[in-house]
Coordinates of C-alpha atoms and ligand atoms in Angstrom, one line a residue:
X1 CA -0.4 0.0 -0.4
X2 CA 1.0 3.2 -0.9
X3 CA 1.5 6.2 1.7
X4 CA 3.3 8.6 -0.1
X5 CA 1.4 11.4 -1.5
X6 CA 4.6 12.4 -4.5
X7 CA 4.2 11.6 -8.0
X8 CA 2.4 12.9 -11.6
X9 CA -0.5 14.4 -11.2
X10 CA -3.8 11.8 -11.6
X11 CA -6.4 11.7 -13.9
X12 CA -8.5 11.0 -11.0
X13 CA -8.9 11.1 -7.0
X14 CA -11.1 8.4 -5.4
X15 CA -12.0 9.8 -1.9
X16 CA -12.5 6.2 0.3
X17 CA -11.5 2.9 -0.4
X18 CA -14.9 1.0 0.1
X19 CA -15.7 -1.5 -2.2
X20 CA -17.2 0.8 -4.4
X21 CA -14.3 3.5 -4.3
X22 CA -12.1 0.5 -5.6
X23 CA -14.6 -0.5 -8.3
X24 CA -14.4 2.7 -9.4
X25 CA -10.7 3.2 -9.2
X26 CA -10.4 -0.2 -10.6
X27 CA -12.7 0.8 -13.5
X28 CA -10.9 3.9 -14.3
X29 CA -7.2 2.2 -14.3
X30 CA -8.4 -0.8 -16.6
X31 CA -9.7 2.2 -18.8
X32 CA -6.0 3.9 -19.1
X33 CA -6.4 6.4 -16.4
X34 CA -3.5 7.2 -13.5
X35 CA -5.7 7.3 -10.4
X36 CA -4.7 8.0 -6.5
X37 CA -7.3 6.5 -4.1
X38 CA -7.5 8.5 -1.1
X39 CA -8.7 6.8 2.7
X40 CA -8.6 8.5 5.9
X41 CA -8.7 4.8 8.1
X42 CA -5.4 3.1 8.4
X43 CA -6.2 0.0 6.1
X44 CA -8.0 0.5 3.0
X45 CA -11.5 -1.5 2.7
X46 CA -14.4 0.5 4.2
X47 CA -17.1 -1.9 5.2
X48 CA -15.3 -4.6 3.9
X49 CA -12.2 -5.3 6.7
X50 CA -11.0 -7.9 8.5
X51 CA -10.0 -7.2 12.1
X52 CA -8.8 -10.0 15.2
X53 CA -12.0 -7.5 17.2
X54 CA -11.7 -10.0 20.1
X55 CA -9.2 -12.5 20.6
X56 CA -5.3 -13.8 18.8
X57 CA -6.3 -15.6 16.5
X58 CA -10.0 -14.9 15.7
X59 CA -10.5 -12.9 12.3
X60 CA -13.6 -10.8 12.6
X61 CA -15.6 -9.3 9.1
X62 CA -16.0 -5.9 11.1
X63 CA -18.5 -5.0 8.7
X64 CA -20.1 -7.2 5.7
X65 CA -19.9 -10.4 5.7
X66 CA -22.3 -12.3 3.6
X67 CA -21.8 -11.8 0.4
X68 CA -24.3 -13.2 -2.0
X69 CA -23.4 -10.4 -5.2
X70 CA -19.2 -11.3 -4.9
X71 CA -19.8 -14.1 -7.7
X72 CA -22.9 -12.0 -9.6
X73 CA -22.5 -8.9 -10.0
X74 CA -21.4 -7.2 -13.1
X75 CA -18.2 -5.7 -11.8
X76 CA -17.1 -8.7 -9.9
X77 CA -18.0 -10.9 -13.0
X78 CA -15.4 -9.0 -14.6
X79 CA -13.3 -9.0 -11.8
X80 CA -11.2 -12.5 -11.6
X81 CA -11.0 -12.9 -8.0
X82 CA -9.9 -16.0 -7.9
X83 CA -6.6 -15.5 -9.1
X84 CA -6.4 -12.7 -7.1
X85 CA -6.9 -15.7 -4.1
X86 CA -9.9 -15.3 -2.9
X87 CA -12.4 -18.2 -2.2
X88 CA -15.8 -18.2 -2.0
X89 CA -17.1 -20.8 0.4
X90 CA -20.9 -21.3 0.2
X91 CA -22.6 -23.0 3.5
X92 CA -24.9 -25.9 2.5
X93 CA -28.0 -23.9 3.9
X94 CA -27.9 -20.0 2.7
X95 CA -30.0 -18.8 5.9
X96 CA -32.2 -20.3 8.2
X97 CA -34.5 -18.6 11.2
X98 CA -35.1 -20.4 14.5
X99 CA -38.7 -20.6 15.2
X100 CA -40.2 -21.5 18.5
X101 CA -39.8 -25.3 19.6
X102 CA -36.5 -26.5 18.1
X103 CA -38.3 -25.4 14.4
X104 CA -36.7 -23.9 11.8
X105 CA -37.3 -22.5 8.4
X106 CA -34.2 -22.4 5.7
X107 CA -33.1 -21.6 2.5
X108 CA -31.1 -24.6 1.1
X109 CA -30.7 -25.3 -3.0
X110 CA -33.1 -24.7 -5.8
X111 CA -36.7 -23.9 -5.1
X112 CA -37.7 -27.1 -4.9
X113 CA -35.6 -28.2 -2.4
X114 CA -36.8 -25.7 0.0
X115 CA -40.3 -26.2 -1.3
X116 CA -39.7 -29.1 0.1
X117 CA -39.1 -27.6 3.6
X118 CA -41.7 -26.0 3.7
X119 CA -45.4 -28.4 3.8
X120 CA -48.5 -26.6 2.9
X121 CA -46.9 -23.8 1.8
X122 CA -44.6 -25.6 -0.3
X123 CA -46.7 -25.3 -3.6
X124 CA -47.2 -21.8 -3.0
X125 CA -43.3 -21.0 -2.9
X126 CA -42.4 -22.8 -5.8
X127 CA -45.2 -20.3 -7.7
X128 CA -43.4 -17.4 -6.2
X129 CA -39.7 -17.9 -6.1
X130 CA -39.3 -20.5 -9.6
X131 CA -40.1 -18.3 -12.0
X132 CA -38.3 -15.3 -10.0
X133 CA -35.0 -17.7 -9.9
X134 CA -35.3 -18.5 -13.4
X135 CA -35.2 -14.7 -14.4
X136 CA -32.3 -14.1 -12.2
X137 CA -30.2 -13.8 -14.9
X138 CA -32.4 -11.0 -17.2
X139 CA -33.7 -8.8 -13.5
X140 CA -30.4 -9.0 -11.8
X141 CA -28.4 -6.7 -14.4
X142 CA -31.3 -3.9 -14.2
X143 CA -31.9 -4.0 -10.6
X144 CA -27.9 -3.3 -10.3
X145 CA -28.2 -0.4 -12.5
X146 CA -29.7 2.9 -12.1
X147 CA -32.9 4.0 -13.1
X148 CA -31.5 5.5 -16.6
X149 CA -30.0 2.6 -17.5
X150 CA -32.5 -0.3 -16.0
X151 CA -35.0 0.7 -19.0
X152 CA -35.5 -3.3 -18.9
X153 CA -34.5 -5.1 -22.2
X154 CA -35.9 -8.0 -20.2
X155 CA -39.8 -6.5 -20.2
X156 CA -41.8 -9.5 -18.8
X157 CA -38.9 -10.7 -16.7
X158 CA -39.1 -6.9 -15.1
X159 CA -43.0 -6.7 -15.0
X160 CA -42.8 -10.0 -13.0
X161 CA -40.7 -9.1 -10.2
X162 CA -41.5 -5.7 -10.3
X163 CA -45.7 -6.8 -9.8
X164 CA -45.0 -9.7 -6.6
X165 CA -42.2 -6.6 -5.2
X166 CA -44.4 -4.1 -5.0
X167 CA -46.9 -5.4 -2.3
X168 CA -44.8 -4.5 0.9
X169 CA -43.4 -8.3 2.4
X170 CA -46.4 -8.0 5.2
X171 CA -48.6 -8.2 2.1
X172 CA -46.5 -10.6 0.0
X173 CA -46.5 -12.9 3.5
X174 CA -50.4 -13.8 3.0
X175 CA -49.4 -15.9 0.2
X176 CA -48.2 -18.2 2.8
X177 CA -50.1 -20.0 5.4
X178 CA -47.3 -22.1 7.3
X179 CA -44.8 -20.0 10.4
X180 CA -41.7 -21.2 8.0
X181 CA -42.3 -19.9 4.8
X182 CA -43.5 -16.2 6.4
X183 CA -40.6 -16.3 8.2
X184 CA -38.3 -17.1 5.9
X185 CA -40.0 -13.7 3.5
X186 CA -39.5 -11.8 7.1
X187 CA -35.6 -12.4 7.9
X188 CA -35.0 -11.5 4.3
X189 CA -37.3 -8.5 4.3
X190 CA -36.3 -7.1 7.2
X191 CA -32.5 -6.2 5.9
X192 CA -33.9 -3.3 4.2
X193 CA -34.3 -1.8 7.8
X194 CA -37.8 -0.5 7.2
X195 CA -40.9 -2.3 8.6
X196 CA -42.2 -4.8 7.5
X197 CA -45.6 -3.1 5.9
X198 CA -43.5 -0.4 3.7
X199 CA -43.1 -0.3 0.2
X200 CA -40.6 -2.5 -1.1
X201 CA -39.8 -4.3 1.7
X202 CA -41.6 -7.3 -0.6
X203 CA -39.4 -7.0 -3.5
X204 CA -35.8 -6.7 -1.3
X205 CA -37.2 -9.4 0.5
X206 CA -37.9 -11.2 -3.2
X207 CA -34.1 -10.0 -4.1
X208 CA -32.6 -12.1 -0.8
X209 CA -34.6 -15.2 -1.6
X210 CA -33.3 -15.1 -5.4
X211 CA -30.1 -14.5 -4.9
X212 CA -29.9 -16.9 -1.9
X213 CA -31.4 -19.5 -4.5
X214 CA -29.1 -18.1 -7.5
X215 CA -25.6 -17.6 -6.0
X216 CA -26.0 -19.1 -2.2
X217 CA -24.6 -16.6 0.6
X218 CA -21.0 -17.2 0.3
X219 CA -18.4 -15.8 3.2
X220 CA -14.8 -15.1 2.0
X221 CA -12.3 -18.2 2.9
X222 CA -10.2 -15.9 5.8
X223 CA -12.6 -13.2 6.0
X224 CA -14.1 -10.6 3.7
X225 CA -10.7 -8.2 3.6
X226 CA -9.5 -11.0 0.8
X227 CA -11.9 -9.0 -1.7
X228 CA -10.2 -5.4 -0.6
X229 CA -6.8 -7.2 -1.0
X230 CA -7.5 -8.7 -4.5
X231 CA -8.9 -4.9 -5.7
X232 CA -6.2 -3.1 -4.4
X233 CA -3.9 -5.6 -5.9
X234 CA -5.4 -5.2 -9.1
X235 CA -5.5 -1.3 -9.2
X236 CA -1.9 -1.3 -8.5
X237 CA -1.4 -4.0 -10.6
X238 CA -2.6 -1.1 -13.0
X239 CA -0.4 1.4 -11.8
X240 CA -3.3 2.7 -9.2
X241 CA -2.3 4.1 -5.7
X242 CA -4.0 3.9 -2.8
X243 CA -3.2 6.2 0.3
X244 CA -4.1 5.6 3.5
X245 CA -4.5 7.6 6.6
X246 CA -5.4 11.0 5.0
X247 CA -8.8 12.3 5.6
X248 CA -9.7 14.4 2.9
X249 CA -11.4 17.6 4.8
X250 CA -12.4 19.9 2.1
X251 CA -12.0 19.5 -1.5
X252 CA -9.8 22.3 -2.3
X253 CA -7.3 20.2 -0.1
X254 CA -6.9 17.9 -2.7
X255 CA -4.6 17.9 -5.5
X256 CA -5.0 19.0 -9.1
X257 CA -7.4 16.1 -11.0
X258 CA -9.7 15.6 -14.3
X259 CA -12.1 13.8 -11.9
X260 CA -12.4 13.7 -8.5
X261 CA -14.8 10.7 -7.1
X262 CA -16.4 10.5 -3.6
X263 CA -16.9 7.0 -2.1
X264 CA -18.8 9.2 0.5
X265 CA -22.3 9.9 1.5
X266 CA -24.4 13.5 0.8
X267 CA -23.9 14.5 4.2
X268 CA -20.0 14.4 3.6
X269 CA -21.1 15.5 0.3
X270 CA -22.3 19.0 1.6
X271 CA -19.0 19.3 4.4
X272 CA -16.2 18.8 1.9
X273 CA -18.3 21.3 -0.5
X274 CA -17.3 23.9 1.9
X275 CA -19.6 26.3 0.8
X276 CA -19.1 25.8 -2.8
X277 CA -22.6 23.5 -3.2
X278 CA -25.7 25.9 -3.6
X279 CA -29.4 25.6 -5.2
X280 CA -31.2 23.1 -5.7
X281 CA -29.1 20.3 -5.9
X282 CA -27.7 20.9 -2.2
X283 CA -31.1 21.4 -0.9
X284 CA -32.3 18.1 -2.4
X285 CA -29.1 16.9 -1.0
X286 CA -29.7 18.0 2.3
X287 CA -33.0 16.3 2.3
X288 CA -31.5 13.2 1.8
X289 CA -32.9 10.8 4.4
X290 CA -30.6 8.3 6.7
X291 CA -32.1 4.5 8.0
X292 CA -31.7 3.6 11.1
X293 CA -28.6 2.4 12.7
X294 CA -27.2 -0.8 13.6
X295 CA -25.3 -2.4 16.8
X296 CA -22.9 -5.1 15.4
X297 CA -21.1 -7.5 18.1
X298 CA -18.7 -10.1 17.4
X299 CA -17.6 -12.9 19.7
X300 CA -15.0 -15.1 19.9
X301 CA -16.8 -19.2 20.8
X302 CA -15.4 -22.2 22.3
X303 CA -17.3 -23.8 19.8
X304 CA -20.0 -23.4 17.1
X305 CA -23.2 -22.3 18.5
X306 CA -25.8 -25.1 19.7
X307 CA -28.6 -24.2 17.4
X308 CA -31.4 -26.5 18.7
X309 CA -32.7 -26.8 15.3
X310 CA -30.5 -28.5 12.8
X311 CA -31.1 -26.1 9.5
X312 CA -29.1 -23.3 11.6
X313 CA -26.6 -25.5 12.5
X314 CA -25.7 -25.1 8.5
X315 CA -26.8 -22.2 7.5
X316 CA -23.8 -19.5 7.4
X317 CA -26.6 -17.1 8.3
X318 CA -29.0 -17.2 10.8
X319 CA -32.1 -14.7 10.7
X320 CA -33.0 -14.5 14.7
X321 CA -36.2 -13.3 16.3
X322 CA -38.7 -15.7 15.4
X323 CA -42.0 -15.7 13.8
X324 CA -43.3 -12.9 10.9
X325 CA -45.1 -10.8 13.4
X326 CA -41.6 -10.6 16.1
X327 CA -39.5 -9.4 13.3
X328 CA -42.2 -7.0 12.3
X329 CA -42.9 -5.9 16.0
X330 CA -39.1 -5.5 15.9
X331 CA -38.8 -3.5 12.9
X332 CA -41.8 -1.0 13.7
X333 CA -40.4 -0.6 17.3
X334 CA -37.0 0.6 15.8
X335 CA -39.0 2.5 13.4
X336 CA -41.0 4.7 16.2
X337 CA -37.4 4.9 17.7
X338 CA -37.5 2.5 20.4
X339 CA -35.2 -0.4 21.0
X340 CA -36.8 -3.3 21.2
X341 CA -36.5 -6.0 24.0
X342 CA -36.4 -8.9 21.5
X343 CA -34.7 -7.1 18.8
X344 CA -34.8 -8.9 15.1
X345 CA -31.2 -9.9 14.7
X346 CA -29.1 -10.9 11.5
X347 CA -26.3 -13.5 12.8
X348 CA -23.4 -14.8 10.6
X349 CA -21.0 -18.0 11.4
X350 CA -18.3 -18.3 9.0
X351 CA -16.8 -21.1 10.6
X352 CA -19.6 -23.4 8.9
X353 CA -17.6 -23.7 6.1
X354 CA -14.1 -21.8 7.2
X355 CA -12.4 -23.2 9.9
X356 CA -9.3 -20.3 9.2
X357 CA -11.4 -17.7 11.3
X358 CA -10.7 -19.6 14.7
X359 CA -8.5 -21.8 16.1
X360 CA -9.0 -25.1 15.9
X361 CA -12.7 -26.3 16.9
X362 CA -13.5 -22.7 18.4
X363 CA -15.5 -19.9 16.6
X364 CA -15.9 -16.6 15.4
X365 CA -19.6 -15.1 15.6
X366 CA -20.8 -11.9 13.7
X367 CA -24.3 -9.9 14.3
X368 CA -26.3 -6.9 14.7
X369 CA -29.3 -5.6 15.7
X370 CA -31.2 -2.5 14.4
X371 CA -31.9 0.7 16.6
X372 CA -33.0 4.1 15.9
X373 CA -30.3 6.0 14.6
X374 CA -26.9 7.5 16.5
X375 CA -28.1 5.0 19.4
X376 CA -25.9 4.8 22.1
X377 CA -27.0 1.5 23.4
X378 CA -25.5 -1.7 23.6
X379 CA -27.9 -4.4 22.6
X380 CA -25.3 -7.1 23.3
X381 CA -27.5 -8.8 25.8
X382 CA -30.5 -8.1 24.7
X383 CA -28.5 -9.8 21.3
X384 CA -27.2 -12.8 23.2
X385 CA -30.7 -13.6 25.1
X386 CA -32.3 -13.9 21.5
X387 CA -29.1 -16.1 20.2
X388 CA -30.1 -18.1 23.4
X389 CA -33.7 -18.5 23.3
X390 CA -33.1 -20.7 19.9
X391 CA -29.6 -22.2 21.0
X392 CA -29.6 -23.0 25.1
X393 CA -26.0 -23.3 26.2
X394 CA -25.1 -20.3 23.8
X395 CA -23.9 -18.1 26.7
X396 CA -21.4 -20.5 28.2
X397 CA -19.4 -20.3 24.8
X398 CA -18.4 -16.7 25.0
X399 CA -14.8 -16.0 25.8
X400 CA -14.8 -12.7 24.6
X401 CA -16.6 -9.9 22.8
X402 CA -16.6 -6.8 20.5
X403 CA -19.0 -4.5 20.6
X404 CA -20.2 -1.3 18.5
X405 CA -23.3 1.2 19.0
X406 CA -24.9 2.8 16.3
X407 CA -23.0 6.1 17.2
X408 CA -19.7 4.3 17.8
X409 CA -20.5 3.3 14.2
X410 CA -20.5 6.2 12.4
X411 CA -17.1 7.0 14.5
X412 CA -15.3 4.5 12.7
X413 CA -16.8 5.0 9.4
X414 CA -18.0 8.4 8.9
X415 CA -20.3 6.7 5.7
X416 CA -22.6 4.7 8.6
X417 CA -24.4 8.2 9.5
X418 CA -26.2 7.7 12.5
X419 CA -25.1 4.1 12.0
X420 CA -26.7 3.7 9.0
X421 CA -24.8 0.7 7.1
X422 CA -27.0 0.9 3.4
X423 CA -25.6 4.6 2.8
X424 CA -29.2 5.8 3.1
X425 CA -32.8 4.7 4.1
X426 CA -34.2 2.1 1.3
X427 CA -37.3 4.0 0.9
X428 CA -39.4 4.0 -2.5
X429 CA -37.9 7.9 -3.2
X430 CA -34.4 6.7 -2.4
X431 CA -34.2 3.5 -4.0
X432 CA -35.7 5.2 -7.4
X433 CA -33.7 8.1 -7.2
X434 CA -30.8 7.8 -5.2
X435 CA -29.5 9.9 -4.1
X436 CA -31.1 12.9 -5.2
X437 CA -33.9 12.8 -8.9
X438 CA -30.8 13.6 -11.6
X439 CA -30.8 11.8 -14.8
X440 CA -27.1 10.7 -13.8
X441 CA -27.4 10.1 -9.8
X442 CA -23.4 10.3 -9.9
X443 CA -22.8 13.5 -11.0
X444 CA -22.9 16.2 -8.8
X445 CA -23.2 20.0 -9.5
X446 CA -19.9 20.7 -9.2
X447 CA -18.1 20.3 -12.4
X448 CA -15.6 17.1 -12.3
X449 CA -17.1 16.1 -9.1
X450 CA -18.9 12.4 -8.6
X451 CA -20.6 10.5 -5.8
X452 CA -19.7 6.7 -6.3
X453 CA -21.0 5.5 -2.9
X454 CA -23.4 3.2 -1.9
X455 CA -26.0 6.1 -1.5
X456 CA -26.1 5.9 -5.8
X457 CA -27.6 3.5 -7.4
X458 CA -27.6 0.5 -6.5
X459 CA -27.7 1.2 -3.1
X460 CA -25.8 -0.8 -0.3
X461 CA -23.9 -3.9 -0.4
X462 CA -20.6 -5.2 -1.6
X463 CA -21.2 -5.4 -5.1
X464 CA -18.7 -2.8 -6.8
X465 CA -21.6 -1.5 -9.1
X466 CA -22.1 2.3 -7.3
X467 CA -18.4 3.0 -8.1
X468 CA -18.5 0.8 -11.9
X469 CA -21.4 3.2 -13.0
X470 CA -19.9 5.9 -11.5
X471 CA -16.7 5.5 -13.3
X472 CA -18.2 4.9 -16.8
X473 CA -19.8 8.6 -16.4
X474 CA -16.8 9.8 -15.6
X475 CA -15.1 8.2 -18.3
X476 CA -18.1 9.1 -21.0
X477 CA -17.5 12.8 -19.4
X478 CA -13.8 12.5 -20.4
X479 CA -14.8 11.5 -24.0
X480 CA -12.8 8.3 -23.1
X481 CA -16.6 6.2 -23.6
X482 CA -19.4 7.2 -26.3
X483 CA -21.6 6.6 -23.0
X484 CA -21.9 5.1 -19.6
Ligands
LIG1 C1 -22.3 -4.3 10.4 C2 -22.7 -4.4 8.8 C3 -22.7 -5.6 8.1 C4 -22.4 -5.3 6.6 N1 -22.9 -6.5 6.2 C5 -23.0 -6.9 4.8 C6 -22.9 -8.4 4.0 O1 -22.8 -9.0 4.9 N2 -22.6 -8.2 2.9 C7 -23.0 -6.9 2.1 O2 -22.9 -7.1 0.8 N3 -23.0 -6.0 2.6 C8 -23.0 -5.5 4.1 N4 -22.8 -4.4 4.8 C9 -22.8 -3.0 3.9 C10 -21.4 -2.8 3.4 O3 -20.1 -3.0 4.1 C11 -21.6 -1.5 2.2 O4 -23.0 -1.6 1.7 C12 -20.1 -1.4 1.6 O5 -19.2 -1.5 2.3 C13 -20.4 -0.3 1.1 O6 -19.6 -0.1 0.2 P1 -19.0 2.1 0.0 O7 -17.4 1.6 -0.8 O8 -20.2 3.0 -0.8 O9 -18.8 2.5 0.9 P2 -17.9 1.8 2.5 O10 -17.7 0.6 2.6 O11 -18.3 2.5 3.5 O12 -15.8 2.9 2.0 C14 -16.1 4.2 2.4 C15 -14.9 4.7 2.5 O13 -14.7 6.2 3.0 C16 -13.4 6.8 3.4 N5 -14.2 7.9 3.8 C17 -14.7 8.4 3.8 N6 -14.6 10.0 4.4 C18 -13.7 10.3 4.1 C19 -13.1 11.0 4.3 N7 -13.3 12.3 3.8 N8 -11.2 10.9 3.4 C20 -10.7 9.8 3.5 N9 -11.4 8.9 3.3 C21 -13.0 8.5 3.9 C22 -14.5 5.4 4.5 O14 -13.3 5.6 5.8 C23 -14.6 4.4 4.2 O15 -13.1 3.5 4.1 C24 -22.6 -4.0 5.8 C25 -21.9 -2.8 6.7 C26 -21.9 -3.1 8.1 C27 -21.6 -2.0 8.8

């Protein structure tokens, strides 16, 4: 990793080395531009870092842990991650959701296999998910594109997804009668951090189910940081530089460049512009809304989590919270500004497929729950109580834990405003017109300055597509590409 500020003037500066910043940098470098990435933190990677947060030998994914799109997004599909040492390990069960009484819902393998485990809801699940999963190669590229490019080349497939997804998860769940299928949908939809009656929660829920069937939900052997090592390796092989430990306070402090790409959210853009942004664009950026925060906990465990339900023991991800109504209640409480007593928790256990994360026989466990924006409340006891509810004896395995409240998440990474890990609320408006209503949302009102973070389309997650689309815009503006 370079740390010097010397060298010839770059064509492009990228502020921030999250997956989107690096995807933008790599895309520009592949087009022959000299690229300089400036990262404030001591290590690159933003939401894709791995550290020994608890005890020596226990490697925890600080933020992202599960990567359904690592091989599937067009950016990563065009990046030979494997040759740069990234090995995706796919658990047999993509995700499971324990229910009281030792039962669990589980998404594993094909639609038919999962439908077969859902009893009387098997037929309804097959009818709903079968066509959507078949259409993934047609719909996913459009779903990972900005609105101005997602005018579908496959209108029938997109219409099918859109019509089903328009329904909030609470309405979509009425297709099912049993607790298992309804819980599966609730856990997937709750990733949005929205109440389950909100528009688009159905679409997000379906999308997560679709990716589970189409790609599985893999973890990266050794930790998510390997993705970043691969991207920085590729960038440096193309002549790009990554400088760490340098926080950019004002755009005016940056050296001259033909383009500046910011892997930051709208609020930071306003600060960095230091008065240079005015008028309607600034007001639109000020209207940008952030979602709730998360309280993140990492554990070092002396053994695997003793889930009562066997499916949970084979799952890379476990959605912990109970039945649909329990999950819905938890998300509604957060939206109302309260800390749920029994929170819905997202838990990942990389050890089911990756023995390298902890000393022999021991495990890391990763988890978070949603909390009101900016919360300083440590939710670890409530999260542990939820896990214990479905895995009696869990607490006895805890060797050490590391906790980050929502407020501390923002201190860790300024892009997590109030602890929001999605780069902005996933409301209907901000899903369609992200971050502001502009034909090309990557351009800002400042000439030569672009946004490339997850606050732009297609939004949160490690897929690199915000960065790739922003870089394509830059290349079009510089005349290096005919169009975006
Ligand atoms: C707890 C948690 C769990 C998650 N789980 C998953 C998951 O399992 N799967 C998944 O796909 N996604 C997950 N995510 C989301 C994913 O991490 C983000 O969507 C993704 O990292 C966004 O990438 P980005 O490049 O837009 O921004 P970031 O990754 O946030 O990177 C932004 C970078 O810019 C730097 N920066 C900001 N301002 C400045 C400045 N002024 N000067 C210099 N540098 C600056 C920051 O330090 C940071 O490194 C999770 C996130 C969190 C926090």
